[in-house]
CSV table of C-alpha atoms and ligand atoms in Angstrom, one decimal:
chain,number,residue,atom,x,y,z
S,15,UNK,CA,-151.0,-14.6,49.4
S,16,UNK,CA,-149.3,-11.4,50.7
S,17,UNK,CA,-145.8,-10.4,50.4
S,18,UNK,CA,-143.7,-7.3,50.6
S,19,UNK,CA,-140.0,-6.2,49.9
S,20,UNK,CA,-139.7,-5.8,53.7
S,21,UNK,CA,-139.6,-9.3,54.9
S,22,UNK,CA,-139.6,-8.5,58.8
S,23,UNK,CA,-143.4,-8.6,59.2
S,24,UNK,CA,-144.2,-11.6,57.0
S,25,UNK,CA,-141.3,-13.6,58.5
S,26,UNK,CA,-142.2,-13.0,62.1
S,27,UNK,CA,-143.8,-16.2,63.5
S,28,UNK,CA,-146.0,-16.6,66.5
S,29,UNK,CA,-143.7,-19.4,67.7
S,30,UNK,CA,-140.1,-20.6,67.3
S,31,UNK,CA,-139.4,-21.8,63.8
S,32,UNK,CA,-139.4,-25.6,63.5
S,33,UNK,CA,-136.3,-25.2,61.1
S,34,UNK,CA,-134.3,-23.8,64.0
S,35,UNK,CA,-132.6,-21.4,61.5
S,36,UNK,CA,-132.3,-17.7,61.2
S,37,UNK,CA,-134.0,-18.0,57.7
S,38,UNK,CA,-136.3,-20.8,56.4
S,39,UNK,CA,-137.8,-22.2,53.3
S,40,UNK,CA,-141.3,-23.0,54.8
S,41,UNK,CA,-142.8,-22.6,58.2
S,42,UNK,CA,-146.5,-22.7,59.5
S,43,UNK,CA,-147.9,-19.9,61.7
S,44,UNK,CA,-150.6,-21.4,63.9
S,45,UNK,CA,-151.7,-18.0,65.3
S,46,UNK,CA,-152.8,-16.9,61.8
S,47,UNK,CA,-153.2,-20.2,60.1
S,48,UNK,CA,-150.8,-19.2,57.3
S,49,UNK,CA,-147.9,-20.9,55.7
S,50,UNK,CA,-144.8,-18.7,55.5
S,51,UNK,CA,-142.3,-19.2,52.7
S,52,UNK,CA,-139.2,-17.5,51.7
S,53,UNK,CA,-139.2,-16.5,47.9
S,54,UNK,CA,-136.1,-18.4,46.8
S,55,UNK,CA,-136.3,-16.7,43.3
S,56,UNK,CA,-135.3,-13.4,44.8
S,57,UNK,CA,-132.3,-14.6,46.7
S,58,UNK,CA,-129.5,-13.6,47.2
S,59,UNK,CA,-130.4,-9.9,46.6
S,60,UNK,CA,-133.9,-9.7,48.4
S,61,UNK,CA,-135.2,-11.6,51.4
S,62,UNK,CA,-138.9,-11.7,50.8
S,63,UNK,CA,-141.3,-13.9,52.8
S,64,UNK,CA,-144.9,-14.5,51.6
S,65,UNK,CA,-147.9,-15.8,53.7
S,66,UNK,CA,-150.2,-18.3,52.1
S,67,UNK,CA,-153.9,-19.1,53.3
S,68,UNK,CA,-155.1,-21.5,50.5
S,69,UNK,CA,-153.7,-25.0,49.2
S,70,UNK,CA,-154.0,-23.9,45.6
S,71,UNK,CA,-151.6,-20.9,46.4
S,72,UNK,CA,-149.2,-23.5,47.7
S,73,UNK,CA,-149.4,-25.6,44.2
S,74,UNK,CA,-148.3,-22.3,42.5
S,75,UNK,CA,-145.5,-21.6,45.0
S,76,UNK,CA,-144.2,-25.2,44.4
S,77,UNK,CA,-144.6,-25.0,40.6
S,78,UNK,CA,-143.0,-21.6,40.3
S,79,UNK,CA,-140.1,-22.4,42.6
S,80,UNK,CA,-140.8,-19.9,45.5
S,81,UNK,CA,-140.1,-23.1,47.5
S,82,UNK,CA,-137.9,-25.7,46.0
S,83,UNK,CA,-135.7,-28.7,47.1
S,84,UNK,CA,-137.3,-32.1,47.5
S,85,UNK,CA,-137.9,-32.2,51.3
S,86,UNK,CA,-139.1,-28.6,51.4
S,87,UNK,CA,-141.8,-29.0,48.7
S,88,UNK,CA,-143.0,-32.2,50.5
S,89,UNK,CA,-143.2,-30.2,53.8
S,90,UNK,CA,-144.9,-27.2,51.9
S,91,UNK,CA,-147.5,-29.7,50.5
S,92,UNK,CA,-148.2,-31.2,53.9
S,93,UNK,CA,-148.8,-27.7,55.4
S,94,UNK,CA,-151.2,-27.1,52.3
S,95,UNK,CA,-153.2,-30.1,53.1
S,96,UNK,CA,-153.3,-28.9,56.8
S,97,UNK,CA,-154.6,-25.6,55.5
S,98,UNK,CA,-157.2,-27.3,53.5
S,99,UNK,CA,-158.4,-29.2,56.6
S,100,UNK,CA,-159.0,-25.8,58.4
S,101,UNK,CA,-161.2,-24.6,55.4
S,102,UNK,CA,-163.1,-27.7,54.8
S,103,UNK,CA,-165.9,-27.9,57.4
S,104,UNK,CA,-168.0,-30.6,55.7
S,105,UNK,CA,-168.6,-34.2,56.7
S,106,UNK,CA,-166.0,-37.0,56.4
S,107,UNK,CA,-167.0,-37.8,53.0
S,108,UNK,CA,-166.7,-34.4,51.5
S,109,UNK,CA,-163.5,-33.7,53.5
S,110,UNK,CA,-161.9,-36.7,52.1
S,111,UNK,CA,-163.1,-35.9,48.4
S,112,UNK,CA,-161.6,-32.2,48.9
S,113,UNK,CA,-158.4,-33.7,50.3
S,114,UNK,CA,-158.2,-36.2,47.4
S,115,UNK,CA,-158.5,-33.5,44.8
S,116,UNK,CA,-155.9,-31.1,46.5
S,117,UNK,CA,-153.6,-34.0,46.8
S,118,UNK,CA,-153.7,-34.8,43.2
S,119,UNK,CA,-153.2,-31.2,42.1
S,120,UNK,CA,-150.2,-30.9,44.5
S,121,UNK,CA,-148.6,-34.0,43.4
S,122,UNK,CA,-148.6,-32.9,39.8
S,123,UNK,CA,-146.7,-29.7,40.6
S,124,UNK,CA,-143.3,-31.2,40.4
S,125,UNK,CA,-142.8,-34.9,39.2
S,126,UNK,CA,-139.3,-35.8,40.0
S,127,UNK,CA,-138.9,-35.2,43.8
S,128,UNK,CA,-140.5,-38.3,45.4
S,129,UNK,CA,-140.7,-36.4,48.7
S,130,UNK,CA,-143.6,-34.5,47.5
S,131,UNK,CA,-145.6,-37.7,46.7
S,132,UNK,CA,-144.5,-39.2,49.9
S,133,UNK,CA,-145.6,-36.3,52.1
S,134,UNK,CA,-149.0,-36.2,50.3
S,135,UNK,CA,-149.5,-39.9,50.7
S,136,UNK,CA,-148.7,-39.8,54.5
S,137,UNK,CA,-151.1,-36.9,54.8
S,138,UNK,CA,-153.7,-38.8,53.0
S,139,UNK,CA,-153.3,-41.7,55.4
S,140,UNK,CA,-153.8,-39.4,58.3
S,141,UNK,CA,-156.8,-37.7,56.7
S,142,UNK,CA,-158.5,-41.1,56.5
S,143,UNK,CA,-157.8,-41.7,60.2
S,144,UNK,CA,-159.2,-38.3,61.2
S,145,UNK,CA,-162.0,-37.8,58.7
S,146,UNK,CA,-164.7,-38.6,61.2
S,147,UNK,CA,-163.4,-36.1,63.8
S,148,UNK,CA,-165.2,-32.8,64.3
S,149,UNK,CA,-163.8,-30.3,61.8
S,150,UNK,CA,-161.6,-28.3,64.2
S,151,UNK,CA,-160.0,-31.4,65.8
S,152,UNK,CA,-159.5,-32.9,62.3
S,153,UNK,CA,-157.6,-29.8,61.3
S,154,UNK,CA,-155.5,-29.7,64.3
S,155,UNK,CA,-154.5,-33.4,63.8
S,156,UNK,CA,-153.7,-32.8,60.1
S,157,UNK,CA,-151.5,-29.8,61.2
S,158,UNK,CA,-149.9,-32.0,63.9
S,159,UNK,CA,-149.0,-34.5,61.1
S,160,UNK,CA,-147.6,-31.9,58.9
S,161,UNK,CA,-145.5,-30.5,61.7
S,162,UNK,CA,-144.3,-34.0,62.4
S,163,UNK,CA,-143.1,-34.3,58.8
S,164,UNK,CA,-141.2,-31.1,59.2
S,165,UNK,CA,-139.7,-31.9,62.6
S,166,UNK,CA,-138.6,-35.3,61.4
S,167,UNK,CA,-136.9,-33.8,58.3
S,168,UNK,CA,-134.7,-31.4,60.4
S,169,UNK,CA,-133.8,-34.5,62.7
S,170,UNK,CA,-132.9,-36.7,59.5
S,171,UNK,CA,-130.8,-33.8,58.1
S,172,UNK,CA,-128.8,-33.8,61.4
S,173,UNK,CA,-128.4,-37.5,61.6
S,174,UNK,CA,-127.1,-37.8,57.9
S,175,UNK,CA,-125.0,-34.9,58.3
S,176,UNK,CA,-123.2,-36.4,61.4
S,177,UNK,CA,-122.8,-39.6,59.4
S,178,UNK,CA,-121.5,-38.0,56.3
S,179,UNK,CA,-119.2,-35.6,58.1
S,180,UNK,CA,-117.3,-38.6,59.5
S,181,UNK,CA,-116.3,-39.4,55.8
S,182,UNK,CA,-115.1,-35.8,55.0
S,183,UNK,CA,-111.3,-35.8,54.8
S,184,UNK,CA,-109.6,-33.2,57.0
S,185,UNK,CA,-108.6,-30.2,54.9
S,186,UNK,CA,-110.7,-31.4,51.9
S,187,UNK,CA,-112.1,-29.0,49.2
S,188,UNK,CA,-115.8,-30.3,48.7
S,189,UNK,CA,-117.6,-30.0,45.5
S,190,UNK,CA,-121.4,-29.7,45.7
S,191,UNK,CA,-124.1,-29.1,43.0
S,192,UNK,CA,-127.4,-27.3,43.3
S,193,UNK,CA,-128.7,-26.5,46.8
S,194,UNK,CA,-129.4,-29.1,49.3
S,195,UNK,CA,-129.2,-26.8,52.3
S,196,UNK,CA,-131.7,-25.3,54.9
S,197,UNK,CA,-133.6,-23.8,52.1
S,198,UNK,CA,-134.1,-27.2,50.3
S,199,UNK,CA,-135.3,-29.0,53.4
S,200,UNK,CA,-137.1,-28.5,56.7
S,201,UNK,CA,-134.0,-26.9,58.1
S,202,UNK,CA,-130.1,-27.6,58.2
S,203,UNK,CA,-129.9,-29.4,54.9
S,204,UNK,CA,-128.8,-32.8,53.4
S,205,UNK,CA,-125.6,-32.3,51.4
S,206,UNK,CA,-125.0,-28.9,53.2
S,207,UNK,CA,-125.9,-30.8,56.4
S,208,UNK,CA,-122.8,-32.9,55.8
S,209,UNK,CA,-120.8,-29.8,55.2
S,210,UNK,CA,-122.2,-27.9,58.2
S,211,UNK,CA,-121.5,-30.9,60.5
S,212,UNK,CA,-117.8,-31.4,59.2
S,213,UNK,CA,-117.2,-27.6,59.8
S,214,UNK,CA,-118.9,-28.0,63.3
S,215,UNK,CA,-116.5,-30.8,64.2
S,216,UNK,CA,-113.6,-28.5,63.5
S,217,UNK,CA,-112.5,-29.8,60.2
S,218,UNK,CA,-110.7,-27.5,58.0
S,219,UNK,CA,-112.8,-27.7,54.9
S,220,UNK,CA,-113.7,-25.3,52.1
S,221,UNK,CA,-116.5,-25.7,49.5
S,222,UNK,CA,-116.6,-25.2,45.8
S,223,UNK,CA,-120.2,-24.5,44.7
S,224,UNK,CA,-121.3,-25.2,41.2
S,225,UNK,CA,-123.3,-22.4,40.0
S,226,UNK,CA,-125.9,-24.8,38.6
S,227,UNK,CA,-127.1,-23.4,35.4
S,228,UNK,CA,-129.8,-22.7,34.4
S,229,UNK,CA,-131.6,-21.9,37.7
S,230,UNK,CA,-128.3,-21.0,39.6
S,231,UNK,CA,-129.2,-22.7,42.9
S,232,UNK,CA,-125.7,-23.2,43.6
S,233,UNK,CA,-124.6,-19.5,43.0
S,234,UNK,CA,-127.7,-17.9,44.6
S,235,UNK,CA,-128.5,-20.3,47.4
S,236,UNK,CA,-125.7,-22.6,48.5
S,237,UNK,CA,-123.1,-20.0,48.4
S,238,UNK,CA,-125.4,-17.6,50.4
S,239,UNK,CA,-126.2,-20.3,53.0
S,240,UNK,CA,-122.5,-21.2,53.5
S,241,UNK,CA,-121.4,-17.6,53.6
S,242,UNK,CA,-124.0,-17.0,56.4
S,243,UNK,CA,-122.4,-19.8,58.3
S,244,UNK,CA,-118.9,-18.6,57.9
S,245,UNK,CA,-118.0,-21.7,55.9
S,246,UNK,CA,-115.4,-21.0,53.2
S,247,UNK,CA,-117.0,-21.1,49.8
S,248,UNK,CA,-116.2,-20.2,46.3
S,249,UNK,CA,-118.6,-20.4,43.2
S,250,UNK,CA,-117.5,-21.8,40.0
S,251,UNK,CA,-119.3,-22.3,36.7
S,252,UNK,CA,-120.4,-25.9,36.0
S,253,UNK,CA,-117.9,-26.0,33.2
S,254,UNK,CA,-115.1,-25.3,35.5
S,255,UNK,CA,-115.5,-28.5,37.7
S,256,UNK,CA,-113.5,-30.7,35.3
S,257,UNK,CA,-110.5,-28.2,35.6
S,258,UNK,CA,-110.4,-28.3,39.4
S,259,UNK,CA,-110.6,-32.1,39.5
S,260,UNK,CA,-107.8,-32.4,36.9
S,261,UNK,CA,-105.6,-30.1,39.3
S,262,UNK,CA,-106.4,-32.4,42.3
S,263,UNK,CA,-108.2,-29.7,44.1
S,264,UNK,CA,-111.4,-31.6,44.8
S,265,UNK,CA,-111.1,-34.2,47.5
S,266,UNK,CA,-114.8,-35.0,48.1
S,267,UNK,CA,-118.2,-34.5,46.5
S,268,UNK,CA,-121.6,-34.4,48.3
S,269,UNK,CA,-124.9,-33.6,46.8
S,270,UNK,CA,-128.6,-34.0,47.7
S,271,UNK,CA,-131.2,-36.1,45.8
S,272,UNK,CA,-134.8,-35.9,44.6
S,273,UNK,CA,-135.4,-39.5,44.3
S,274,UNK,CA,-133.2,-42.9,44.9
S,275,UNK,CA,-134.4,-45.9,43.1
S,276,UNK,CA,-134.4,-49.4,44.6
S,277,UNK,CA,-131.2,-50.3,42.8
S,278,UNK,CA,-129.3,-47.2,44.2
S,279,UNK,CA,-129.6,-45.0,41.0
S,280,UNK,CA,-129.9,-41.4,42.1
S,281,UNK,CA,-131.9,-38.5,40.5
S,282,UNK,CA,-130.7,-35.0,41.4
S,283,UNK,CA,-130.4,-31.6,39.7
S,284,UNK,CA,-129.3,-31.5,35.9
S,285,UNK,CA,-125.5,-31.6,35.9
S,286,UNK,CA,-125.1,-34.0,38.9
S,287,UNK,CA,-124.3,-36.9,36.6
S,288,UNK,CA,-121.5,-35.0,35.0
S,289,UNK,CA,-120.0,-34.3,38.4
S,290,UNK,CA,-120.3,-38.1,39.2
S,291,UNK,CA,-118.5,-39.1,36.1
S,292,UNK,CA,-115.7,-36.6,36.8
S,293,UNK,CA,-115.4,-37.9,40.3
S,294,UNK,CA,-115.1,-41.4,39.2
S,295,UNK,CA,-112.5,-40.6,36.6
S,296,UNK,CA,-110.3,-38.7,39.1
S,297,UNK,CA,-110.9,-41.3,41.9
S,298,UNK,CA,-112.7,-38.7,44.2
S,299,UNK,CA,-115.5,-40.1,46.5
S,300,UNK,CA,-119.0,-39.1,45.1
S,301,UNK,CA,-121.5,-39.1,48.0
S,302,UNK,CA,-125.2,-38.3,48.3
S,303,UNK,CA,-127.2,-37.2,51.4
S,304,UNK,CA,-130.9,-37.7,51.6
S,305,UNK,CA,-133.7,-38.5,54.0
S,306,UNK,CA,-135.5,-41.8,53.8
S,307,UNK,CA,-138.4,-39.9,52.2
S,308,UNK,CA,-136.2,-39.6,49.2
S,309,UNK,CA,-136.0,-43.3,48.7
S,310,UNK,CA,-138.5,-44.8,46.4
S,311,UNK,CA,-138.4,-48.6,46.7
S,312,UNK,CA,-141.2,-49.0,44.2
S,313,UNK,CA,-139.0,-47.5,41.5
S,314,UNK,CA,-136.8,-50.2,40.3
S,315,UNK,CA,-134.1,-48.1,38.7
S,316,UNK,CA,-133.3,-44.6,37.5
S,317,UNK,CA,-134.8,-45.5,34.1
S,318,UNK,CA,-138.3,-45.2,35.8
S,319,UNK,CA,-137.7,-41.9,37.5
S,320,UNK,CA,-139.8,-39.3,35.7
S,321,UNK,CA,-137.7,-36.3,34.7
S,322,UNK,CA,-139.3,-32.8,35.0
S,323,UNK,CA,-139.1,-30.8,31.8
S,324,UNK,CA,-139.1,-27.0,32.6
S,325,UNK,CA,-139.8,-24.1,30.4
S,326,UNK,CA,-137.4,-22.8,27.6
S,327,UNK,CA,-137.2,-19.5,29.2
S,328,UNK,CA,-135.2,-20.7,32.1
S,329,UNK,CA,-132.5,-21.6,29.7
S,330,UNK,CA,-133.0,-18.7,27.3
S,331,UNK,CA,-132.7,-16.1,29.9
S,332,UNK,CA,-130.5,-15.3,32.8
S,333,UNK,CA,-132.9,-13.1,34.9
S,334,UNK,CA,-134.3,-10.5,32.4
S,335,UNK,CA,-131.4,-11.0,30.1
S,336,UNK,CA,-132.1,-12.9,26.8
S,337,UNK,CA,-129.2,-15.1,26.1
S,338,UNK,CA,-130.8,-17.3,23.4
S,339,UNK,CA,-132.5,-15.5,20.6
S,340,UNK,CA,-136.2,-15.7,20.1
S,341,UNK,CA,-137.3,-18.7,17.8
S,342,UNK,CA,-134.4,-20.9,18.9
S,343,UNK,CA,-135.3,-24.0,20.7
S,344,UNK,CA,-133.8,-24.9,24.1
S,345,UNK,CA,-133.9,-28.2,26.2
S,346,UNK,CA,-134.4,-28.1,29.8
S,347,UNK,CA,-134.6,-31.5,31.8
S,348,UNK,CA,-134.4,-30.2,35.3
S,349,UNK,CA,-132.8,-33.5,36.7
S,350,UNK,CA,-130.5,-36.2,35.6
S,351,UNK,CA,-129.9,-39.8,36.9
S,352,UNK,CA,-126.4,-40.8,38.3
S,353,UNK,CA,-126.0,-44.6,38.0
S,354,UNK,CA,-125.4,-46.6,41.3
S,355,UNK,CA,-122.1,-47.7,40.1
S,356,UNK,CA,-120.8,-44.0,40.5
S,357,UNK,CA,-122.3,-43.4,43.8
S,358,UNK,CA,-119.6,-44.1,46.5
S,359,UNK,CA,-122.0,-43.8,49.5
S,360,UNK,CA,-125.4,-42.5,50.4
S,361,UNK,CA,-126.1,-41.1,53.9
S,362,UNK,CA,-129.6,-41.3,55.4
S,363,UNK,CA,-130.9,-41.0,58.8
S,364,UNK,CA,-131.2,-44.7,58.9
S,365,UNK,CA,-127.6,-45.3,58.1
S,366,UNK,CA,-125.4,-45.4,55.0
S,367,UNK,CA,-125.1,-47.7,52.0
S,368,UNK,CA,-122.5,-48.1,49.2
S,369,UNK,CA,-124.2,-48.2,45.8
S,370,UNK,CA,-120.8,-48.7,43.8
S,371,UNK,CA,-120.2,-51.7,45.8
S,372,UNK,CA,-123.7,-53.2,45.4
S,373,UNK,CA,-125.2,-51.6,48.4
S,374,UNK,CA,-128.9,-50.9,48.2
S,375,UNK,CA,-131.4,-48.7,50.2
S,376,UNK,CA,-133.4,-51.9,51.2
S,377,UNK,CA,-130.1,-52.9,53.2
S,378,UNK,CA,-131.2,-50.2,55.7
S,379,UNK,CA,-134.6,-51.7,56.3
S,380,UNK,CA,-135.2,-53.6,59.6
S,381,UNK,CA,-134.9,-57.4,59.1
S,382,UNK,CA,-138.4,-59.0,58.3
S,383,UNK,CA,-140.1,-60.2,61.5
S,384,UNK,CA,-138.6,-57.7,63.9
Z,11,LIG,O1,-135.2,-27.9,41.1
Z,11,LIG,P1,-134.8,-27.8,42.6
Z,11,LIG,O2,-134.1,-26.6,43.0
Z,11,LIG,O3,-136.1,-28.1,43.5
Z,11,LIG,O4,-133.8,-29.1,42.6
Z,11,LIG,C1,-133.4,-29.3,43.9
Z,11,LIG,C2,-132.2,-30.3,43.8
Z,11,LIG,O5,-132.1,-30.9,42.8
Z,11,LIG,C3,-131.6,-30.7,45.1
Z,11,LIG,O6,-130.3,-30.9,44.9
Z,11,LIG,C4,-132.4,-31.9,45.7
Z,11,LIG,O7,-133.8,-31.6,45.9
Z,11,LIG,C5,-131.9,-32.2,47.1
Z,11,LIG,S1,-132.5,-31.0,48.4
Z,11,LIG,C6,-132.3,-31.6,49.8
């Protein structure tokens, strides 16, 4: 890994960014065979990109939140497995063993976001298909698959953004939680894709961004992204949301997701469930934007979604400042589950469904036999 406070050199790619954005979470530089990632822990005060050459460095980057957001970690893992293919020159058998080992380690880095497991499984299927190719061809094919995952994610974000934007009322103040923007995806964003598309349609909207304690993705990332695009945004502490609902200021909610169960239950950043309860109480639509890679049809309900537990320090400190005295315990589930009955609508690239009215993700599958 290499990195410096001067982002300009590390961020410069030998080709146009697949994210189509002036900043990006993750890209691959084919000229140097390096993965390039923005260190999201340093935003908004520093813009620092790192370059990675080994799959195990990608594991650390995912676990330590250099890259975060469900689709973005899936894309990073896919590029990590492409890197592995460039370094593993052995025969088909040894290549598949190496790919399997790296896949298991990557998979364990963050358990809730199913996009990670989805991308690794897709790369695993491709690895089995190309294992007998010559090493260079095999690696190029693995890279092409990772790039396809990346490109498809950007297209998915644009499609769900256009769909969701139709539901955003003119003049609405939109509440969002965590960061589901370009930084959390291949580019453009899921929830922020809806907001970006509504803004691009000329709707007069403004955004309240929950700060999203403890990791502050809303304050540090969502507000930064929207401000860059000139979309009016104000940050509130998570505890203020109820107040603004009560005053009738919030007309629409949209969030991303890390896993959507077959029954329409939605896992997302801790605090999302509270937003959904408030929205329901105040009669405000609570919507979710997510690519199909977030849907886990093998997971019957939210009860079966694994909830990542992160370190005490993320709660006990804000930056370098200790806010909980040493020796006192802290809890830190990183995600919560919003039950389907509170979710007004889910937007995906395949279309939308309405969990609160009994809609399920499987409603969007093509009819059997076609
Ligand atoms: O812990 P994080 O920052 O990876 O959590 C991210 C979220 O919860 C996002 O809201 C979710 O991944 C949707 S991103 C398109």
